[in-house]
Short mmCIF file of C-alpha atoms in Angstrom, two decimals:
data_model
loop_
_atom_site.label_atom_id
_atom_site.label_comp_id
_atom_site.label_asym_id
_atom_site.label_seq_id
_atom_site.Cartn_x
_atom_site.Cartn_y
_atom_site.Cartn_z
CA UNK A 286 41.75 103.61 57.01
CA UNK A 287 43.76 106.26 56.19
CA UNK A 288 45.86 108.74 58.25
CA UNK A 289 45.87 112.42 56.98
CA UNK A 290 48.70 114.72 57.65
CA UNK A 291 46.17 116.99 59.17
CA UNK A 292 44.64 114.67 61.47
CA UNK A 293 47.64 113.18 61.83
CA UNK A 294 49.21 117.30 63.29
CA UNK A 295 45.93 118.16 65.54
CA UNK A 296 46.09 114.52 67.06
CA UNK A 297 42.94 113.27 67.39
CA UNK A 298 42.18 116.37 70.48
CA UNK A 299 40.08 118.98 71.22
CA UNK A 300 41.04 120.36 73.87
CA UNK A 301 38.07 122.57 75.91
CA UNK A 302 40.98 123.25 79.21
CA UNK A 303 44.36 124.63 79.63
CA UNK A 304 45.85 121.20 81.45
CA UNK A 305 46.84 121.56 84.98
CA UNK A 306 45.46 125.56 85.16
CA UNK A 307 42.97 124.71 88.07
CA UNK A 308 39.08 125.83 87.73
CA UNK A 309 39.25 128.33 89.85
CA UNK A 310 42.02 130.62 90.64
CA UNK A 311 40.70 132.77 92.33
CA UNK A 312 40.03 130.20 95.70
CA UNK A 313 43.31 128.31 93.95
CA UNK A 314 46.45 127.43 96.59
CA UNK A 315 49.28 130.71 95.69
CA UNK A 316 50.89 127.00 93.32
CA UNK A 317 48.24 126.90 90.94
CA UNK A 318 47.87 130.48 90.47
CA UNK A 319 48.25 131.52 86.94
CA UNK A 320 51.42 134.22 85.98
CA UNK A 321 51.86 136.42 83.62
CA UNK A 322 55.84 137.92 82.75
CA UNK A 323 55.32 140.65 78.97
CA UNK A 324 52.94 137.94 77.41
CA UNK A 325 53.62 135.11 78.32
CA UNK A 326 50.68 133.50 80.57
CA UNK A 327 51.42 130.50 82.45
CA UNK A 328 48.78 128.55 84.22
CA UNK A 329 50.23 127.81 87.24
CA UNK A 330 53.50 128.32 88.66
CA UNK A 331 55.07 125.29 88.81
CA UNK A 332 57.83 124.58 85.99
CA UNK A 333 59.78 122.41 84.28
CA UNK A 334 63.57 122.83 84.87
CA UNK A 335 65.98 122.25 82.35
CA UNK A 336 68.09 118.78 82.52
CA UNK A 337 70.19 117.62 79.98
CA UNK A 338 69.53 114.18 78.09
CA UNK A 339 72.52 113.85 76.65
CA UNK A 340 70.50 112.74 73.77
CA UNK A 341 70.48 114.78 69.94
CA UNK A 342 72.04 114.01 67.54
CA UNK A 343 76.46 113.26 68.30
CA UNK A 344 77.05 115.50 64.90
CA UNK A 345 74.69 117.69 64.58
CA UNK A 346 72.87 118.09 67.43
CA UNK A 347 69.66 117.61 66.18
CA UNK A 348 66.48 116.89 68.35
CA UNK A 349 64.76 113.79 68.19
CA UNK A 350 62.31 111.26 68.90
CA UNK A 351 63.56 111.16 72.88
CA UNK A 352 62.89 114.38 73.16
CA UNK A 353 59.73 114.50 71.71
CA UNK A 354 58.92 112.35 74.28
CA UNK A 355 60.51 113.62 77.23
CA UNK A 356 59.68 117.07 76.97
CA UNK A 357 55.92 116.66 75.41
CA UNK A 358 55.05 114.42 78.89
CA UNK A 359 55.12 117.47 80.22
CA UNK A 360 52.46 119.28 78.31
CA UNK A 361 49.56 115.85 78.89
CA UNK A 362 50.53 116.64 82.38
CA UNK A 363 49.39 119.87 83.77
CA UNK A 364 53.17 121.53 83.77
CA UNK A 365 53.73 125.88 83.75
CA UNK A 366 56.59 126.13 81.95
CA UNK A 367 58.69 123.52 80.28
CA UNK A 368 62.10 124.07 80.10
CA UNK A 369 64.27 121.96 77.51
CA UNK A 370 67.46 121.59 78.11
CA UNK A 371 71.22 123.54 77.74
CA UNK A 372 71.55 123.63 74.01
CA UNK A 373 74.53 124.91 72.59
CA UNK A 374 75.27 128.09 70.98
CA UNK A 375 78.14 126.43 69.29
CA UNK A 376 79.20 123.27 68.57
CA UNK A 377 82.84 123.84 70.66
CA UNK A 378 79.46 124.63 73.60
CA UNK A 379 78.10 121.21 74.14
CA UNK A 380 79.96 119.59 77.72
CA UNK A 381 78.59 116.59 74.87
CA UNK A 382 78.36 114.93 72.10
CA UNK A 383 74.83 114.19 71.51
CA UNK A 384 74.16 118.22 73.67
CA UNK A 385 71.31 119.75 71.25
CA UNK A 386 72.28 122.54 69.82
CA UNK A 387 71.20 126.05 68.25
CA UNK A 388 73.54 126.87 65.75
CA UNK A 389 72.70 126.15 62.76
CA UNK A 390 68.99 126.23 60.73
CA UNK A 391 69.48 122.93 60.62
CA UNK A 392 68.34 122.68 63.82
CA UNK A 393 65.14 124.72 64.13
CA UNK A 394 62.86 122.06 62.35
CA UNK A 395 63.30 119.55 64.94
CA UNK A 396 62.65 121.80 67.26
CA UNK A 397 59.34 122.94 66.97
CA UNK A 398 57.69 119.70 65.64
CA UNK A 399 57.92 119.74 70.01
CA UNK A 400 56.80 123.20 70.54
CA UNK A 401 54.53 122.95 68.20
CA UNK A 402 53.10 119.87 69.60
CA UNK A 403 53.10 121.59 73.35
CA UNK A 404 51.10 124.50 72.06
CA UNK A 405 49.08 121.76 70.45
CA UNK A 406 48.17 121.15 73.81
CA UNK A 407 47.80 123.95 76.00
CA UNK A 408 51.65 124.46 77.39
CA UNK A 409 54.30 126.74 77.13
CA UNK A 410 57.76 125.90 76.48
CA UNK A 411 61.19 127.26 77.21
CA UNK A 412 64.84 126.00 75.95
CA UNK A 413 68.50 127.38 77.77
CA UNK A 414 70.77 128.63 75.51
CA UNK A 415 73.80 127.48 76.22
CA UNK A 416 78.06 127.51 76.50
CA UNK A 417 80.18 125.11 78.05
CA UNK A 418 83.22 126.42 78.29
CA UNK A 419 85.47 125.12 80.30
CA UNK A 420 82.94 121.80 81.03
CA UNK A 421 83.27 120.57 77.44
CA UNK A 422 84.46 117.88 75.53
CA UNK A 423 82.52 115.62 78.39
CA UNK A 424 80.84 112.14 77.88
CA UNK A 425 78.34 111.48 79.19
CA UNK A 426 77.88 110.63 82.63
CA UNK A 427 75.88 107.24 81.51
CA UNK A 428 78.66 105.87 79.00
CA UNK A 429 79.61 102.92 80.34
CA UNK A 430 83.43 103.42 82.02
CA UNK A 431 83.36 107.00 80.79
CA UNK A 432 81.19 109.41 82.08
CA UNK A 433 81.75 112.16 82.73
CA UNK A 434 86.04 111.80 80.55
CA UNK A 435 86.76 114.04 78.23
CA UNK A 436 86.29 112.77 74.74
CA UNK A 437 89.11 112.63 72.41
CA UNK A 438 89.04 113.68 68.71
CA UNK A 439 89.59 110.18 67.70
CA UNK A 440 86.16 109.81 68.77
CA UNK A 441 84.16 112.93 68.73
CA UNK A 442 85.62 115.39 70.72
CA UNK A 443 87.22 118.32 69.77
CA UNK A 444 89.44 118.76 73.02
CA UNK A 445 91.58 120.79 71.38
CA UNK A 446 88.83 123.56 70.73
CA UNK A 447 88.00 124.40 74.61
CA UNK A 448 88.08 127.75 75.22
CA UNK A 449 87.14 129.84 78.53
CA UNK A 450 88.11 133.40 79.77
CA UNK A 451 91.13 131.81 80.88
CA UNK A 452 93.32 129.15 80.46
CA UNK A 453 92.70 126.87 84.15
CA UNK A 454 91.54 124.17 84.12
CA UNK A 455 87.84 122.68 86.01
CA UNK A 456 90.03 119.79 87.45
CA UNK A 457 92.66 117.62 85.26
CA UNK A 458 90.33 115.18 83.89
CA UNK A 459 88.43 117.76 81.29
CA UNK A 460 90.25 119.90 78.87
CA UNK A 461 93.48 123.20 79.42
CA UNK A 462 90.95 125.73 77.69
CA UNK A 463 92.65 128.07 75.59
CA UNK A 464 91.83 131.41 76.61
CA UNK A 465 89.42 133.64 74.86
CA UNK A 466 90.64 136.49 72.82
CA UNK A 467 87.87 139.40 72.46
CA UNK A 468 87.50 139.18 68.66
CA UNK A 469 86.57 136.32 70.11
CA UNK A 470 84.56 136.99 73.00
CA UNK A 471 82.08 138.92 70.19
CA UNK A 472 82.21 136.08 67.69
CA UNK A 473 80.40 134.86 70.44
CA UNK A 474 77.64 137.18 71.85
CA UNK A 475 76.18 137.26 68.45
CA UNK A 476 75.95 133.07 68.48
CA UNK A 477 74.55 133.39 70.93
CA UNK A 478 71.78 136.30 69.08
CA UNK A 479 71.85 134.04 66.64
CA UNK A 480 70.38 131.45 67.77
CA UNK A 481 68.54 132.69 70.03
CA UNK A 482 66.65 134.13 67.07
CA UNK A 483 66.41 130.54 65.93
CA UNK A 484 64.88 129.47 69.58
CA UNK A 485 61.49 132.44 68.34
CA UNK A 486 61.95 130.66 64.63
CA UNK A 487 61.06 126.89 66.51
CA UNK A 488 58.58 128.82 68.10
CA UNK A 489 59.41 128.78 71.80
CA UNK A 490 57.59 131.01 74.78
CA UNK A 491 61.32 131.75 76.03
CA UNK A 492 63.95 131.56 75.98
CA UNK A 493 66.37 130.92 79.13
CA UNK A 494 70.32 132.81 78.95
CA UNK A 495 72.47 129.74 80.77
CA UNK A 496 74.66 131.30 83.23
CA UNK A 497 75.13 129.24 86.06
CA UNK A 498 77.16 125.51 87.09
CA UNK A 499 80.25 126.87 86.12
CA UNK A 500 79.58 126.78 82.89
CA UNK A 501 80.76 129.58 80.20
CA UNK A 502 79.11 132.81 81.37
CA UNK A 503 79.10 131.80 84.96
CA UNK A 504 83.44 131.31 84.41
CA UNK A 505 83.94 135.08 82.95
CA UNK A 506 81.34 135.94 86.16
CA UNK A 507 82.99 133.81 88.99
CA UNK A 508 86.82 134.71 89.84
CA UNK A 509 87.69 131.36 90.86
CA UNK A 510 88.10 130.62 86.77
CA UNK A 511 88.40 134.43 85.46
CA UNK A 512 91.33 135.98 85.96
CA UNK A 513 92.05 137.85 83.01
CA UNK A 514 93.58 141.46 83.45
CA UNK A 515 91.19 143.06 80.38
CA UNK A 516 87.57 144.45 79.99
CA UNK A 517 86.41 141.39 80.91
CA UNK A 518 88.07 140.39 83.89
CA UNK A 519 89.29 141.91 87.79
CA UNK A 520 86.49 143.96 89.32
CA UNK A 521 82.33 142.76 89.13
CA UNK A 522 81.92 144.93 86.83
CA UNK A 523 84.35 144.23 83.70
CA UNK A 524 83.48 139.82 84.67
CA UNK A 525 79.83 140.99 84.03
CA UNK A 526 80.74 142.04 81.04
CA UNK A 527 80.12 139.34 78.74
CA UNK A 528 76.88 138.05 80.33
CA UNK A 529 75.92 142.17 79.35
CA UNK A 530 76.56 141.63 75.70
CA UNK A 531 74.75 138.33 75.40
CA UNK A 532 71.38 140.31 77.52
CA UNK A 533 71.49 143.31 74.80
CA UNK A 534 71.95 141.76 71.76
CA UNK A 535 70.01 138.89 73.45
CA UNK A 536 67.05 140.77 73.84
CA UNK A 537 67.42 143.00 70.43
CA UNK A 538 66.87 140.11 68.60
CA UNK A 539 63.87 137.69 71.06
CA UNK A 540 59.85 139.58 70.33
CA UNK A 541 59.42 142.24 72.80
CA UNK A 542 56.55 140.06 74.02
CA UNK A 543 58.21 137.38 74.54
CA UNK A 544 60.31 136.75 78.20
CA UNK A 545 63.62 136.16 79.18
CA UNK A 546 65.45 134.06 81.80
CA UNK A 547 69.03 134.04 83.29
CA UNK A 548 69.58 131.79 85.29
CA UNK A 549 73.01 132.33 87.33
CA UNK A 550 74.60 130.37 90.34
CA UNK A 551 73.98 132.03 93.29
CA UNK A 552 77.42 131.09 94.80
CA UNK A 553 81.03 129.23 93.90
CA UNK A 554 80.56 128.16 97.96
CA UNK A 555 83.67 128.26 97.75
CA UNK A 556 85.50 129.73 100.36
CA UNK A 557 87.83 131.82 97.99
CA UNK A 558 84.95 133.52 95.58
CA UNK A 559 83.61 136.51 95.88
CA UNK A 560 80.76 135.33 92.95
CA UNK A 561 77.96 134.68 96.33
CA UNK A 562 74.02 136.65 96.34
CA UNK A 563 75.52 139.66 96.93
CA UNK A 564 77.65 139.83 93.88
CA UNK A 565 74.77 138.04 92.26
CA UNK A 566 72.61 140.68 93.05
CA UNK A 567 74.25 143.44 92.13
CA UNK A 568 75.11 141.18 88.60
CA UNK A 569 70.43 141.19 88.62
CA UNK A 570 71.03 144.66 88.82
CA UNK A 571 72.59 145.80 86.16
CA UNK A 572 70.04 142.98 84.31
CA UNK A 573 66.75 143.61 84.61
CA UNK A 574 67.26 147.54 82.81
CA UNK A 575 68.40 145.54 79.96
CA UNK A 576 65.08 142.72 79.53
CA UNK A 577 65.97 140.25 81.44
CA UNK A 578 62.66 139.18 82.81
CA UNK A 579 62.92 135.68 85.71
CA UNK A 580 66.17 135.54 87.52
CA UNK A 581 66.43 130.83 87.88
CA UNK A 582 68.17 131.33 91.43
CA UNK A 583 70.61 127.89 91.42
CA UNK A 584 74.20 127.58 93.28
CA UNK A 585 77.84 125.87 92.73
CA UNK A 586 79.13 123.85 89.76
CA UNK A 587 82.94 125.97 89.12
CA UNK A 588 85.36 124.54 91.00
CA UNK A 589 86.00 120.83 91.98
CA UNK A 590 86.64 122.21 96.55
CA UNK A 591 83.31 123.40 96.19
CA UNK A 592 81.12 122.54 99.95
CA UNK A 593 77.84 122.39 99.10
CA UNK A 594 75.57 121.65 102.00
CA UNK A 595 72.97 119.84 100.26
CA UNK A 596 69.57 119.96 101.58
CA UNK A 597 65.09 120.51 101.23
CA UNK A 598 64.56 124.07 99.59
CA UNK A 599 68.91 124.38 100.40
CA UNK A 600 68.93 126.83 97.14
CA UNK A 601 64.57 129.05 98.28
CA UNK A 602 67.02 131.69 100.58
CA UNK A 603 68.47 132.31 96.93
CA UNK A 604 65.38 133.01 95.78
CA UNK A 605 64.33 135.51 98.40
CA UNK A 606 67.39 137.91 98.08
CA UNK A 607 66.93 138.29 94.80
CA UNK A 608 63.63 139.30 94.84
CA UNK A 609 63.75 141.61 98.74
CA UNK A 610 66.65 143.53 96.23
CA UNK A 611 65.62 143.28 92.79
CA UNK A 612 61.37 144.24 92.68
CA UNK A 613 61.05 144.86 89.25
CA UNK A 614 63.08 140.97 88.63
CA UNK A 615 60.04 137.05 88.82
CA UNK A 616 62.49 135.27 90.47
CA UNK A 617 61.77 131.27 90.41
CA UNK A 618 63.22 128.80 92.63
CA UNK A 619 64.92 125.72 92.52
CA UNK A 620 67.28 122.89 94.68
CA UNK A 621 65.41 119.51 96.49
CA UNK A 622 61.82 120.99 96.35
CA UNK A 623 60.03 117.84 95.72
CA UNK A 624 56.33 117.89 98.15
CA UNK A 625 53.79 119.87 97.30
CA UNK A 626 53.62 121.74 100.76
CA UNK A 627 57.43 122.74 99.89
CA UNK A 628 56.77 124.05 96.75
CA UNK A 629 53.09 126.30 97.60
CA UNK A 630 54.34 127.50 100.70
CA UNK A 631 57.45 129.13 98.88
CA UNK A 632 55.35 130.88 96.08
CA UNK A 633 52.73 131.54 99.19
CA UNK A 634 55.27 132.81 101.45
CA UNK A 635 56.70 135.18 98.92
CA UNK A 636 60.18 133.72 98.63
CA UNK A 637 60.02 132.90 94.63
CA UNK A 638 57.38 133.71 91.76
CA UNK A 639 57.38 129.80 90.76
CA UNK A 640 59.18 126.31 91.55
CA UNK A 641 61.47 124.74 89.16
CA UNK A 642 61.48 120.60 90.07
CA UNK A 643 63.25 117.81 87.42
CA UNK A 644 64.19 114.52 89.53
CA UNK A 645 61.10 114.53 90.60
CA UNK A 646 59.38 114.92 86.94
CA UNK A 647 61.69 111.85 86.33
CA UNK A 648 59.72 110.16 88.18
CA UNK A 649 56.18 110.57 87.50
CA UNK A 650 53.70 114.04 86.11
CA UNK A 651 53.42 115.28 89.92
CA UNK A 652 51.71 118.35 88.75
CA UNK A 653 48.55 116.16 89.28
CA UNK A 654 49.29 114.01 93.44
CA UNK A 655 50.25 118.36 94.02
CA UNK A 656 47.25 119.40 92.87
CA UNK A 657 45.34 116.09 95.09
CA UNK A 658 47.73 117.41 97.62
CA UNK A 659 46.49 120.63 97.77
CA UNK A 660 43.15 120.22 97.34
CA UNK A 661 43.11 122.40 93.68
CA UNK A 662 40.34 120.72 90.77
CA UNK A 663 43.01 120.73 87.36
CA UNK A 664 42.10 120.28 84.09
CA UNK A 665 43.83 117.14 82.37
CA UNK A 666 43.83 116.30 78.55
CA UNK A 667 40.64 114.06 77.34
CA UNK A 668 43.08 111.48 77.28
CA UNK A 669 43.87 111.27 81.31
CA UNK A 670 40.61 111.79 82.72
CA UNK A 671 39.85 108.45 84.00
CA UNK A 672 42.79 109.46 86.08
CA UNK A 673 41.50 112.36 88.19
CA UNK A 674 41.19 111.61 91.68
CA UNK A 675 38.12 112.39 93.24
CA UNK A 676 40.28 116.15 95.10
CA UNK A 677 41.47 115.97 98.44
CA UNK A 678 39.01 117.50 100.84
#
């Protein structure tokens, strides 16, 4: 028997309902209510948080079959939105040599293959646009004996091409970064916009600007990493200028019908830093009118002396503060949200419009467990219907 290319593209599936969508949204718990942002409707409020997989082609930054399987599984299991990992807008912006990239047109087709698969199963797909700044050029954390060490040129690294807003190392294990000139900053803004165009060509539904976790945009926002005295340093308005210019450039090329997300660290967790939720709210008020639709509220990652009070739902208050202060923005809560009840309460109580989970999705499919726990019947893909359990009464 010969399998035609056309048949392969259709994956032998006829969808009858969107996986993860409640059979009756009008009576479903908050977590399983659909969410529409611009012209994109997500079937529920459960989202996969971006997780670096360090599994792209080590030179070309191209997505591999690993990404197809890793990302594709979430569409099969009813996730409302899958946010793919950070994709670097320049080769020097990678955290590790095996990071995804979006600096070249050659990177579009492998990503489009993934987007096509997700869309065939009625899923929604996003991707982060990122630059690691002073945290670039590191080994992946699971490389034996080298995890998180600086990658030398002899092993494919670029330690002499690491950049930042200021020549301030994250710590002594990382590269001493070159301070970006204004011309170099403007070139990076252009790189973010060019990457957004490639995202659209690949078919993504959402693009997320990565301004968190101590990477380049966060480095500009925080005074612990930004010691500049020009128009990009000093007062918050100046420290936020790089982000504002990126948002303007991305929104100018990203389709008006598609949402733009922004992930921010809502505090440095460092007593000496002014970058905290109050400054985040001021920045949120700046970017919302420029076309940011959703603020994805994380924290930390910009200083080795950070003291993070990790615990269940520890970052949810940040999302709640932003949602109250900037009603025009949708917000996403992240961080040790593990149970269906917790996730549903975050949305039901108006603390966030959606939740993102990461490690829970590395452990299992989660969505169908959550639906069963909350007593809501949701759609399965045809091939997985045999896994349905009787509704919880």
